[in-house]
Amino acid sequence: MTIVNFVALAAIIGVVVNRLSLSDVASEHTPFSLSDNQSTNTDLVTDSEERIYGGSNANFMKFPYMAGLRTGGPYGEGFCGGVLVAPQYVLTAAHCLNANLTDVYVSLGSRHRTGRGIKTSEQIRVVERFNHPLYNQTFGDLRRGTSQAGNAGNSPPSEVVRSGRV
């Protein structure tokens, strides 16, 4: 095979591969049928190309209310995320409020999973944990929990998720 033929074949293969999208490949190999681009058991769309592929990094300064929960001290191991909904409250998944965790802190204002890296980041000790009264840990029926941390002086609460009765 000459180099010209090889280059032509490679170009054709490249065009064919580039014409396939992730959703086309996924739909060909899906063992069950999906209608309207919706999964049968969730609200997630199957067209991951539109949701993830080609996305961009978020500017963490636009989301200062995002919180990281960590155990083992202010710079300990991160284990869950949450949202600052009021100056002293972080909303998180109920399973994140495991009673066996000790020395739990909320990390605010950092773009790093470790909570470090920015002078304005805050590490605030959690002083009390609340699970929704209807939460069933065995079955995970109600997945809301709230942690009360010390006052988060530099970080504004979320405008999207507001405080109130949970």
mmCIF file of N, CA and C in Angstrom, residues 33-39 45-47:
data_model
loop_
_atom_site.group_PDB
_atom_site.id
_atom_site.type_symbol
_atom_site.label_atom_id
_atom_site.label_comp_id
_atom_site.label_asym_id
_atom_site.label_seq_id
_atom_site.Cartn_x
_atom_site.Cartn_y
_atom_site.Cartn_z
ATOM 1 N N SER A 33 -34.619 0.137 25.232
ATOM 2 C CA SER A 33 -34.935 1.314 24.427
ATOM 3 C C SER A 33 -35.228 2.506 25.320
ATOM 4 N N LEU A 34 -34.815 3.656 24.876
ATOM 5 C CA LEU A 34 -35.060 4.906 25.591
ATOM 6 C C LEU A 34 -35.908 5.794 24.703
ATOM 7 N N SER A 35 -36.841 6.496 25.286
ATOM 8 C CA SER A 35 -37.673 7.401 24.502
ATOM 9 C C SER A 35 -37.418 8.831 24.927
ATOM 10 N N ASP A 36 -37.497 9.735 23.984
ATOM 11 C CA ASP A 36 -37.303 11.166 24.244
ATOM 12 C C ASP A 36 -35.989 11.460 24.936
ATOM 13 N N ASN A 37 -34.986 10.651 24.693
ATOM 14 C CA ASN A 37 -33.660 10.899 25.247
ATOM 15 C C ASN A 37 -33.655 10.894 26.774
ATOM 16 N N GLN A 38 -34.607 10.218 27.406
ATOM 17 C CA GLN A 38 -34.697 10.158 28.864
ATOM 18 C C GLN A 38 -34.467 8.733 29.333
ATOM 19 N N SER A 39 -33.816 8.582 30.461
ATOM 20 C CA SER A 39 -33.646 7.273 31.070
ATOM 21 C C SER A 39 -34.987 6.817 31.624
ATOM 22 N N VAL A 45 -30.640 12.823 31.302
ATOM 23 C CA VAL A 45 -30.693 12.575 29.871
ATOM 24 C C VAL A 45 -29.533 11.667 29.488
ATOM 25 N N THR A 46 -29.724 10.880 28.447
ATOM 26 C CA THR A 46 -28.679 9.957 28.023
ATOM 27 C C THR A 46 -27.678 10.616 27.095
ATOM 28 N N ASP A 47 -27.967 11.811 26.628
ATOM 29 C CA ASP A 47 -27.067 12.500 25.719
ATOM 30 C C ASP A 47 -25.949 13.160 26.512
#
